[in-house]
Amino acid sequence: MNIRRVPIALRLFLTVLLTTLVITTVSLGVLHWNMQRNFTNYVADVEMQKLDLLIHNLSDVYDVYQDWGNAIQAQILQIEGNAGPDDYDRLSNWWLRRQYDIALQQRYFKEHTLVAATPTLNPSDIEKHKADLAELDFIERNLPSEFRPFDGLKFPLSSNQNVFRPKDPKDAKASEQADSSKSQPDGKKQFIQMPDRLGLSSRLSLYDAKHQFVVGEPTDANISYRPIMVKNQVVGYLGLKPVLDQDDAISINFFSKQKRYLILVYGLTLLASLIASLLLATYFKKPIQRLLNGTRELTKGHYQHQITVNRNDELGDLSNELNQLAMILDQHETSRRQWVADTSHELKTPLAVLQAQIEAMQDGIRKPTPEHFASMLNQVSSLKKLTQDLADLAQAEAMQLKCYMANVNPWQVIVQEVENFKPKFEQAHLTVSAQGEGADLQLDIDRFKQIMVNLLGNSIRYTEAGGEVRIHTEQNDAYWMVYVDDSPLGLSDEQLTNLGQRFYRVDDSRTRSTGGTGLGLALSGKIAQAMGGELSFDHSPLGGLRCKLSFPKQVNS
């Protein structure tokens, strides 16, 4: 069954697009719902800010009477005359509206007083300024108090002409100037009812501290409240019915316009996310395709192929790592081929000598004498040593070299091996000196001997007759080190770099004549690593090669 593949670029495109689509849909939906739900409350809160003076006046009234019912009743009883049958009910219902009128007149007076205090200097405005001053004087003389809201009225209410019809202060002033006989006798204030241009009075209601209705316009709608405070205690609430309703024509028209705008924003957002996700998917697709092609080249064995992804992100890091991997694989492949070639060459030489000697004996050219058998045995020994070194080196590189660790004093092993090599030093006409001290190390004594044999044998092969080999030790709190220095032949920097590689010989003809396989130093380095140490090479102060062998000391617990 074939499963349809979905490319990663398409997945990225769809993921970004759908995520943006969902977020935009939810966000705009919540915004529209929240706006439609809370818009009327917002408008009511804005209107409530215009009632600060009214709330302040109501708190002052309550502070005097300590009860809303007492306050209303006491202020109605301030009116002179005989009340009609329904006058008390009318005034009770009208009391909050009257307090609102008083707050409007007080605010009107304060605002216009500030304007009149900074008169213009243009001659054409002088007459207007005088009229404004006269108007303010009329309002000030008839400015009501929240403690006497019905000042200017008398019972019965039917005797008060046009008292419940709103008038503008300017109209009242003009009326007073036209007919001075209508001015209130005995210095009483003229009753003025302010026009309610915002329509707030018909939506006001008063509640006590327990949210029980007192006066005003009762309603079941979701009204806005403002607390009335006296001495930091809530004594009542001023309620305001919202001017807008979700079902009003104005609200429906407003939200329909907002909905069109939101749909437009939604469409533009969708288009922008479509373009952005497409560009983003393309941006990631190209380097991923290059990485895929590069890995395919590696699987084909083309290790010299390099991937070019100029990105400062994880994809760029991945391309660099793949290029590094390709270089390492190429080096390993080259090393493997060189290993096979060197191994076959090293095995071919003694085998060819053995074959020639055996064929010579078969043809009767050479006689099977003890000397000829000894020569053949030397070739077999060389093959055995070569195969053993190859086996040890392969185990060491595979981290499978067995080491039997024990407490060893390495200096005693060195002194013993130097003593064993003295005949060879004398035969090569070399001077050897050894000076040092031991330490208590965890080593495989046989493997350590193998390293020293290789180092001493290497010095004998590459030191000219009459030369010197010097062995000494150093140590600190962490490491014990032994140095093997010899005199010329010296080595170049390039030769030092290659030293320790398999089958590498500084002088191939000289090594073959002395029986070297080219594996001794490489094997010694691997054995040192297996025991936790390190073998390094440098130029010797004597002019030849310095071999430095270091091992960590035991940590006392």
Coordinates of C-alpha atoms in Angstrom, one line a residue:
M1 CA 0.0 0.0 0.0
N2 CA 1.5 3.3 -1.1
I3 CA 1.2 6.2 1.4
R4 CA 1.1 9.6 -0.2
R5 CA 4.0 11.7 1.0
V6 CA 3.5 15.2 2.2
P7 CA 6.6 17.3 1.6
I8 CA 8.0 19.2 4.5
A9 CA 7.6 22.6 2.7
L10 CA 3.9 21.9 2.1
R11 CA 3.5 20.9 5.8
L12 CA 5.2 24.1 6.9
F13 CA 3.1 26.1 4.5
L14 CA -0.2 24.6 5.7
T15 CA 0.9 24.8 9.4
V16 CA 1.7 28.5 9.2
L17 CA -1.4 29.3 7.2
L18 CA -3.8 27.3 9.3
T19 CA -2.3 28.6 12.5
T20 CA -2.6 32.2 11.4
L21 CA -6.1 31.5 10.1
V22 CA -7.3 30.1 13.4
I23 CA -5.6 32.8 15.5
T24 CA -7.1 35.5 13.3
T25 CA -10.6 34.0 13.3
V26 CA -10.7 33.5 17.0
S27 CA -9.2 37.0 17.7
L28 CA -11.6 38.8 15.5
G29 CA -14.5 36.8 16.7
V30 CA -13.7 37.5 20.3
L31 CA -13.1 41.2 19.5
H32 CA -16.5 41.5 17.7
W33 CA -18.3 39.6 20.5
N34 CA -16.7 41.6 23.2
M35 CA -17.3 44.9 21.5
Q36 CA -21.0 44.0 20.8
R37 CA -21.4 42.9 24.4
N38 CA -19.6 45.8 26.2
F39 CA -20.0 48.7 23.9
T40 CA -23.3 49.9 25.5
N41 CA -21.6 49.7 28.9
Y42 CA -18.7 51.7 27.6
V43 CA -21.0 54.4 26.4
A44 CA -22.8 54.4 29.8
D45 CA -19.5 54.7 31.6
V46 CA -18.5 57.7 29.5
E47 CA -21.8 59.3 30.3
M48 CA -21.4 58.5 34.0
Q49 CA -18.3 60.6 34.1
K50 CA -20.5 63.7 33.4
L51 CA -22.4 63.0 36.6
D52 CA -19.6 63.6 39.1
L53 CA -21.0 66.9 40.3
L54 CA -24.5 65.3 40.8
I55 CA -22.9 62.4 42.8
H56 CA -21.0 65.0 44.9
N57 CA -24.3 66.9 45.6
L58 CA -26.2 63.7 46.5
S59 CA -23.5 62.7 49.0
D60 CA -23.7 66.2 50.7
V61 CA -27.5 65.8 50.9
Y62 CA -27.3 62.4 52.5
D63 CA -24.7 63.6 54.9
V64 CA -27.2 66.1 56.2
Y65 CA -30.4 63.9 56.4
Q66 CA -28.8 60.4 56.8
D67 CA -31.6 58.8 54.8
W68 CA -32.8 59.1 51.2
G69 CA -36.5 59.1 52.1
N70 CA -36.0 61.7 54.8
A71 CA -34.0 63.9 52.5
I72 CA -36.7 63.9 49.7
Q73 CA -39.5 64.4 52.1
A74 CA -37.8 67.3 54.0
Q75 CA -36.9 69.1 50.8
I76 CA -40.5 68.8 49.4
L77 CA -41.8 70.3 52.7
Q78 CA -39.7 73.4 52.1
I79 CA -42.3 74.5 49.5
E80 CA -44.9 77.0 50.7
G81 CA -48.6 76.7 50.1
N82 CA -51.2 73.9 50.1
A83 CA -50.3 70.9 48.1
G84 CA -52.6 69.4 45.5
P85 CA -53.7 65.7 45.7
D86 CA -50.9 64.3 43.7
D87 CA -48.2 67.0 44.2
Y88 CA -46.1 65.0 46.6
D89 CA -46.0 62.0 44.3
R90 CA -45.0 64.2 41.4
L91 CA -42.3 66.0 43.3
S92 CA -40.9 62.7 44.7
N93 CA -40.6 61.3 41.2
W94 CA -39.2 64.6 40.0
W95 CA -36.6 65.0 42.9
L96 CA -33.7 63.2 41.2
R97 CA -34.4 65.0 37.9
R98 CA -34.3 68.3 39.8
Q99 CA -31.0 67.4 41.5
Y100 CA -29.6 66.7 38.0
D101 CA -30.8 70.2 36.8
I102 CA -29.1 71.8 39.8
A103 CA -25.8 70.0 38.9
L104 CA -26.2 71.1 35.3
Q105 CA -26.7 74.8 36.3
Q106 CA -23.8 74.7 38.7
R107 CA -21.5 73.2 36.1
Y108 CA -22.7 75.7 33.5
F109 CA -22.0 78.6 35.8
K110 CA -18.5 77.4 36.6
E111 CA -17.6 76.7 33.0
H112 CA -18.8 80.1 31.7
T113 CA -17.3 82.0 34.6
L114 CA -13.9 80.7 33.6
V115 CA -14.5 81.8 30.0
A116 CA -15.8 85.2 31.1
A117 CA -12.7 85.8 33.3
T118 CA -10.5 85.9 30.1
P119 CA -12.3 88.5 27.9
T120 CA -11.2 89.2 24.3
L121 CA -9.8 92.7 23.5
N122 CA -11.4 93.1 20.0
P123 CA -13.9 96.0 19.9
S124 CA -16.4 93.9 18.0
D125 CA -16.6 91.5 20.9
I126 CA -17.3 94.0 23.7
E127 CA -21.1 94.0 23.4
K128 CA -21.1 90.2 23.4
H129 CA -18.9 90.1 26.5
K130 CA -21.3 92.4 28.3
A131 CA -24.2 90.2 27.4
D132 CA -22.4 87.2 28.7
L133 CA -21.6 89.0 32.0
A134 CA -25.3 89.9 32.4
E135 CA -26.3 86.3 31.8
L136 CA -23.9 85.0 34.4
D137 CA -25.2 87.6 36.8
F138 CA -28.7 86.4 36.3
I139 CA -27.7 82.7 36.7
E140 CA -25.7 83.5 39.8
R141 CA -28.7 85.3 41.4
N142 CA -30.9 82.4 40.7
L143 CA -28.3 79.6 41.1
P144 CA -30.1 76.8 43.1
S145 CA -28.8 74.7 45.9
E146 CA -28.9 70.9 46.2
F147 CA -30.4 71.5 49.7
R148 CA -33.3 73.6 48.3
P149 CA -34.0 71.9 45.0
F150 CA -37.6 73.3 44.7
D151 CA -36.7 76.9 45.5
G152 CA -39.0 79.1 43.4
L153 CA -42.0 76.7 43.4
K154 CA -45.2 77.0 45.4
F155 CA -48.2 74.8 46.1
P156 CA -50.3 73.8 44.4
L157 CA -48.0 73.0 41.5
S158 CA -50.7 73.9 39.0
S159 CA -50.2 77.5 40.0
N160 CA -46.6 77.4 38.6
Q161 CA -46.7 78.3 34.9
N162 CA -44.5 76.3 32.6
V163 CA -42.5 75.0 35.5
F164 CA -42.0 71.6 34.0
R165 CA -41.1 72.9 30.6
P166 CA -37.3 73.1 30.1
K167 CA -35.9 76.6 29.4
D168 CA -32.5 77.8 28.3
P169 CA -30.8 80.2 30.8
K170 CA -30.5 82.8 28.0
D171 CA -34.3 82.6 27.4
A172 CA -35.0 83.0 31.1
K173 CA -32.7 86.1 31.2
A174 CA -34.4 87.6 28.2
S175 CA -37.8 87.0 29.7
E176 CA -36.8 88.6 32.9
Q177 CA -35.5 91.7 31.1
A178 CA -38.7 92.0 29.0
D179 CA -41.1 91.8 31.9
S180 CA -39.5 92.8 35.3
S181 CA -42.8 92.4 36.9
K182 CA -42.4 88.6 36.7
S183 CA -39.4 88.7 39.0
Q184 CA -39.9 86.8 42.2
P185 CA -41.0 89.0 45.2
D186 CA -39.2 89.2 48.5
G187 CA -35.9 88.2 47.0
K188 CA -36.7 84.6 46.2
K189 CA -34.9 82.9 43.4
Q190 CA -36.5 82.4 40.0
F191 CA -37.1 78.7 39.2
I192 CA -35.1 77.6 36.1
Q193 CA -35.2 74.2 34.6
M194 CA -32.2 73.3 32.4
P195 CA -32.6 71.6 29.0
D196 CA -31.4 68.0 29.1
R197 CA -29.7 67.8 25.8
L198 CA -28.0 64.5 26.6
G199 CA -31.2 62.9 27.8
L200 CA -29.6 61.6 31.0
S201 CA -32.4 62.6 33.4
S202 CA -34.9 60.2 31.9
R203 CA -32.4 57.3 32.5
L204 CA -31.3 58.2 36.0
S205 CA -32.3 56.1 39.1
L206 CA -31.2 56.2 42.8
Y207 CA -30.6 53.1 44.9
D208 CA -29.7 52.8 48.6
A209 CA -26.6 51.0 49.9
K210 CA -28.3 47.6 49.5
H211 CA -29.2 48.3 45.9
Q212 CA -32.9 48.9 46.7
F213 CA -34.6 51.3 44.4
V214 CA -35.4 54.7 45.9
V215 CA -36.4 57.2 43.1
G216 CA -35.9 57.8 39.4
E217 CA -36.6 55.6 36.4
P218 CA -36.8 51.9 37.4
T219 CA -35.6 49.5 34.8
D220 CA -34.7 45.9 34.4
A221 CA -31.9 46.7 31.9
N222 CA -28.2 46.2 32.5
I223 CA -27.6 49.6 34.0
S224 CA -24.3 51.2 35.1
Y225 CA -23.7 52.1 38.7
R226 CA -21.6 54.7 40.5
P227 CA -21.3 54.6 44.3
I228 CA -22.2 57.6 46.4
M229 CA -19.7 57.9 49.3
V230 CA -20.0 59.7 52.6
K231 CA -17.0 59.5 54.9
N232 CA -15.5 56.7 52.9
Q233 CA -18.7 54.6 53.2
V234 CA -21.1 53.7 50.4
V235 CA -24.6 55.2 51.2
G236 CA -26.2 54.6 47.8
Y237 CA -25.7 54.2 44.1
L238 CA -26.6 56.3 41.1
G239 CA -27.8 54.2 38.2
L240 CA -27.8 55.1 34.5
K241 CA -29.7 53.1 31.9
P242 CA -27.5 52.7 28.7
V243 CA -28.5 55.0 25.9
L244 CA -27.8 52.2 23.4
D245 CA -29.2 48.7 23.2
Q246 CA -27.9 45.8 21.1
D247 CA -31.2 45.7 19.3
D248 CA -31.3 49.5 18.6
A249 CA -31.1 50.6 15.0
I250 CA -28.1 52.7 15.8
S251 CA -26.3 49.8 17.4
I252 CA -27.1 47.4 14.6
N253 CA -25.8 49.9 12.1
F254 CA -22.6 50.5 14.1
F255 CA -21.9 46.8 14.5
S256 CA -22.6 46.1 10.9
K257 CA -20.0 48.6 9.9
Q258 CA -17.6 47.2 12.4
K259 CA -18.3 43.7 11.0
R260 CA -17.4 44.9 7.5
Y261 CA -14.2 46.3 8.7
L262 CA -13.4 43.1 10.6
I263 CA -14.1 41.0 7.5
L264 CA -11.8 43.3 5.5
V265 CA -9.0 42.9 8.2
Y266 CA -9.6 39.2 8.2
G267 CA -9.2 39.0 4.4
L268 CA -6.1 41.1 4.4
T269 CA -4.6 39.1 7.3
L270 CA -5.4 35.8 5.4
L271 CA -3.7 37.1 2.3
A272 CA -0.7 38.3 4.2
S273 CA -0.4 35.0 6.0
L274 CA -0.7 33.1 2.7
I275 CA 2.2 35.1 1.2
A276 CA 4.3 34.9 4.3
S277 CA 3.8 31.1 4.7
L278 CA 4.6 30.5 1.0
L279 CA 7.8 32.6 1.3
L280 CA 8.7 30.8 4.5
A281 CA 8.1 27.4 3.1
T282 CA 10.2 28.3 0.0
Y283 CA 12.9 29.7 2.3
F284 CA 13.3 26.4 4.1
K285 CA 12.7 24.1 1.1
K286 CA 15.8 25.1 -0.9
P287 CA 18.4 24.3 1.8
I288 CA 16.6 21.1 2.8
Q289 CA 16.7 20.0 -0.9
R290 CA 20.4 20.8 -1.0
L291 CA 21.0 18.8 2.2
L292 CA 19.0 15.9 0.7
N293 CA 21.1 15.9 -2.5
G294 CA 24.3 16.1 -0.5
T295 CA 23.4 13.0 1.6
R296 CA 22.5 11.2 -1.6
E297 CA 26.0 11.9 -2.9
L298 CA 27.5 10.6 0.3
T299 CA 25.6 7.4 0.0
K300 CA 27.0 7.0 -3.5
G301 CA 30.5 7.3 -2.1
H302 CA 31.2 10.8 -3.4
Y303 CA 32.9 12.0 -0.2
Q304 CA 34.4 15.0 -1.8
H305 CA 31.0 16.6 -2.5
Q306 CA 30.4 19.8 -0.5
I307 CA 27.0 21.2 0.4
T308 CA 26.6 25.0 0.1
V309 CA 24.0 26.4 2.5
N310 CA 24.8 30.0 3.5
R311 CA 22.6 30.1 6.5
N312 CA 23.3 31.3 10.1
D313 CA 20.8 28.8 11.6
E314 CA 20.4 25.1 12.4
L315 CA 20.3 24.3 8.6
G316 CA 23.6 26.1 8.1
D317 CA 25.1 24.2 11.0
L318 CA 23.8 20.9 9.6
S319 CA 25.4 21.6 6.2
N320 CA 28.7 22.4 7.9
E321 CA 28.5 19.2 9.9
L322 CA 27.7 17.2 6.8
N323 CA 30.7 18.7 5.0
Q324 CA 32.8 17.8 8.0
L325 CA 31.4 14.3 7.9
A326 CA 32.2 14.1 4.2
M327 CA 35.8 15.1 4.8
I328 CA 36.2 12.6 7.6
L329 CA 34.7 9.8 5.4
D330 CA 37.0 10.8 2.6
Q331 CA 39.9 10.7 4.9
H332 CA 38.8 7.3 6.3
E333 CA 38.3 5.9 2.8
T334 CA 41.8 7.2 1.7
S335 CA 43.2 5.7 4.9
R336 CA 41.5 2.4 4.3
R337 CA 42.8 2.2 0.8
Q338 CA 46.3 3.1 2.0
W339 CA 46.0 0.6 4.8
V340 CA 45.1 -2.2 2.3
A341 CA 47.9 -1.1 -0.1
D342 CA 50.5 -0.9 2.7
T343 CA 49.4 -4.2 4.3
S344 CA 49.5 -6.0 1.0
H345 CA 52.9 -4.5 0.2
E346 CA 54.3 -5.4 3.6
L347 CA 53.1 -8.9 3.3
K348 CA 54.1 -9.3 -0.3
T349 CA 57.8 -8.6 0.3
P350 CA 58.6 -11.4 2.8
L351 CA 56.3 -13.8 0.9
A352 CA 58.1 -13.0 -2.3
V353 CA 61.4 -13.7 -0.7
L354 CA 60.1 -17.0 0.8
Q355 CA 58.7 -18.0 -2.6
A356 CA 62.0 -17.3 -4.4
Q357 CA 64.0 -19.3 -1.9
I358 CA 61.6 -22.2 -2.0
E359 CA 61.5 -22.2 -5.8
A360 CA 65.3 -22.0 -5.9
M361 CA 65.5 -25.1 -3.7
Q362 CA 63.0 -26.9 -5.8
D363 CA 65.0 -26.1 -9.0
G364 CA 68.2 -27.2 -7.3
I365 CA 69.8 -23.8 -7.5
R366 CA 70.0 -23.5 -3.7
K367 CA 70.6 -26.4 -1.3
P368 CA 68.5 -26.9 1.8
T369 CA 71.3 -26.0 4.2
P370 CA 70.8 -24.8 7.7
E371 CA 71.9 -21.3 6.7
H372 CA 69.2 -21.1 4.0
F373 CA 66.5 -22.4 6.4
A374 CA 67.6 -19.8 8.9
S375 CA 67.1 -17.1 6.3
M376 CA 63.7 -18.4 5.5
L377 CA 62.9 -18.5 9.3
N378 CA 63.8 -14.8 9.5
Q379 CA 61.2 -14.1 6.8
V380 CA 58.6 -16.1 8.7
S381 CA 59.4 -14.2 11.9
S382 CA 59.0 -10.9 10.1
L383 CA 55.6 -12.1 8.8
K384 CA 54.6 -13.2 12.3
K385 CA 55.6 -9.9 13.9
L386 CA 53.9 -8.0 11.1
T387 CA 50.6 -9.9 11.5
Q388 CA 50.8 -9.7 15.3
D389 CA 51.3 -5.9 15.1
L390 CA 48.5 -5.6 12.7
A391 CA 46.2 -7.6 15.0
D392 CA 47.1 -5.5 18.0
L393 CA 46.7 -2.3 16.2
A394 CA 43.3 -3.4 14.8
Q395 CA 42.2 -4.3 18.4
A396 CA 43.5 -1.0 19.8
E397 CA 41.7 1.1 17.1
A398 CA 38.5 -0.9 17.8
M399 CA 38.9 -0.2 21.6
Q400 CA 39.2 -4.0 22.1
L401 CA 42.8 -4.2 23.2
K402 CA 42.9 -6.1 26.5
C403 CA 45.0 -4.6 29.3
Y404 CA 45.6 -6.2 32.6
M405 CA 46.2 -3.3 35.0
A406 CA 48.3 -3.6 38.1
N407 CA 50.4 -1.4 40.4
V408 CA 53.7 -0.9 38.5
N409 CA 56.8 1.1 39.0
P410 CA 57.6 2.1 35.4
W411 CA 61.1 3.2 36.0
Q412 CA 62.2 -0.3 37.0
V413 CA 60.7 -1.7 33.7
I414 CA 62.7 1.0 31.8
V415 CA 66.0 0.2 33.6
Q416 CA 65.5 -3.5 32.8
E417 CA 64.7 -2.9 29.1
V418 CA 67.7 -0.6 28.7
E419 CA 69.8 -3.3 30.2
N420 CA 68.4 -5.8 27.7
F421 CA 69.0 -3.4 24.8
K422 CA 72.7 -2.7 25.7
P423 CA 74.1 -5.3 23.3
K424 CA 72.1 -3.7 20.5
F425 CA 73.3 -0.3 21.5
E426 CA 76.8 -1.4 21.5
Q427 CA 76.4 -3.2 18.1
A428 CA 75.0 0.1 16.7
H429 CA 77.8 2.1 18.3
L430 CA 75.4 4.2 20.3
T431 CA 75.8 5.7 23.8
V432 CA 72.7 5.3 26.2
S433 CA 72.1 7.0 29.5
A434 CA 69.1 6.6 31.8
Q435 CA 68.3 8.9 34.8
G436 CA 65.0 9.2 36.5
E437 CA 62.7 8.1 39.3
G438 CA 59.6 5.9 39.5
A439 CA 56.0 6.3 40.6
D440 CA 53.1 4.1 41.6
L441 CA 51.0 3.8 38.4
Q442 CA 48.2 1.6 37.2
L443 CA 49.6 -0.1 34.0
D444 CA 49.7 -3.3 32.1
I445 CA 53.4 -4.2 32.6
D446 CA 53.6 -6.3 29.4
R447 CA 52.0 -3.5 27.3
F448 CA 54.3 -0.9 28.9
K449 CA 57.3 -3.1 28.0
Q450 CA 56.0 -3.4 24.4
I451 CA 55.9 0.4 24.2
M452 CA 59.5 0.8 25.6
V453 CA 60.8 -1.9 23.2
N454 CA 59.3 0.0 20.3
L455 CA 60.7 3.3 21.4
L456 CA 64.2 2.0 22.1
G457 CA 64.2 0.0 18.8
N458 CA 63.1 3.0 16.9
S459 CA 66.0 5.1 18.4
I460 CA 68.5 2.4 17.4
R461 CA 67.2 2.3 13.8
Y462 CA 67.2 6.1 13.2
T463 CA 70.3 7.2 15.2
E464 CA 73.5 7.3 13.3
A465 CA 76.6 5.4 14.6
G466 CA 78.4 7.3 17.3
G467 CA 75.2 9.0 18.4
E468 CA 73.5 9.2 21.8
V469 CA 70.2 8.0 23.3
R470 CA 69.2 9.7 26.5
I471 CA 66.3 8.6 28.8
H472 CA 65.0 10.7 31.7
T473 CA 61.8 11.3 33.7
E474 CA 59.7 14.2 35.0
Q475 CA 56.6 14.2 37.2
N476 CA 54.2 16.5 38.9
D477 CA 51.1 16.1 41.1
A478 CA 49.0 14.7 38.2
Y479 CA 51.4 13.0 35.7
W480 CA 54.5 10.9 35.4
M481 CA 56.4 11.4 32.1
V482 CA 59.4 9.7 30.5
Y483 CA 61.4 11.2 27.6
V484 CA 63.4 9.2 25.1
D485 CA 65.8 11.6 23.2
D486 CA 68.2 10.6 20.4
S487 CA 70.7 12.4 18.2
P488 CA 70.5 12.8 14.4
L489 CA 69.1 11.8 12.1
G490 CA 66.7 14.7 12.7
L491 CA 63.1 15.1 11.5
S492 CA 61.3 17.9 9.7
D493 CA 58.0 19.4 11.0
E494 CA 56.1 17.5 8.3
Q495 CA 57.7 14.2 9.3
L496 CA 56.8 14.8 12.9
T497 CA 53.2 15.4 11.9
N498 CA 53.0 12.1 10.1
L499 CA 54.9 10.2 12.7
G500 CA 52.8 7.6 14.5
Q501 CA 50.7 6.8 11.4
R502 CA 50.4 3.2 10.2
F503 CA 53.3 2.1 7.9
Y504 CA 54.8 5.5 8.0
R505 CA 58.6 5.4 7.8
V506 CA 61.0 8.3 7.8
D507 CA 63.6 6.4 5.8
D508 CA 61.9 3.3 4.2
S509 CA 65.1 1.6 3.0
R510 CA 66.8 2.1 6.4
T511 CA 63.9 0.7 8.2
R512 CA 63.6 -2.4 6.0
S513 CA 67.3 -3.1 6.5
T514 CA 66.8 -3.0 10.2
G515 CA 63.6 -5.1 10.3
G516 CA 61.0 -2.4 11.0
T517 CA 57.4 -2.8 10.0
G518 CA 56.3 0.9 10.2
L519 CA 53.7 0.0 12.9
G520 CA 55.7 0.2 16.1
L521 CA 55.0 3.9 16.9
A522 CA 51.4 3.8 15.8
L523 CA 50.8 0.7 17.9
S524 CA 52.6 2.3 20.9
G525 CA 50.4 5.4 20.7
K526 CA 47.3 3.2 20.7
I527 CA 48.5 1.1 23.6
A528 CA 49.3 4.2 25.6
Q529 CA 45.8 5.5 25.0
A530 CA 44.3 2.2 26.1
M531 CA 46.1 2.5 29.4
G532 CA 45.0 6.2 29.9
G533 CA 48.3 7.7 28.8
E534 CA 49.6 9.6 25.7
L535 CA 52.5 9.3 23.3
S536 CA 53.7 12.5 21.6
F537 CA 56.7 13.5 19.4
D538 CA 58.8 16.6 19.2
H539 CA 62.3 17.7 18.2
S540 CA 65.0 16.5 20.6
P541 CA 67.5 18.8 22.1
L542 CA 70.1 16.3 20.9
G543 CA 69.1 17.0 17.3
G544 CA 67.0 13.9 16.7
L545 CA 63.6 12.8 17.8
R546 CA 62.0 13.2 21.3
C547 CA 59.3 10.7 22.3
K548 CA 57.3 11.8 25.3
L549 CA 55.3 9.1 27.1
S550 CA 53.0 10.4 30.0
F551 CA 50.6 8.6 32.3
P552 CA 48.3 10.0 35.0
K553 CA 49.1 9.3 38.6
Q554 CA 46.6 7.5 40.9
V555 CA 44.2 9.7 42.8
N556 CA 44.3 9.1 46.5
S557 CA 40.8 8.8 47.8

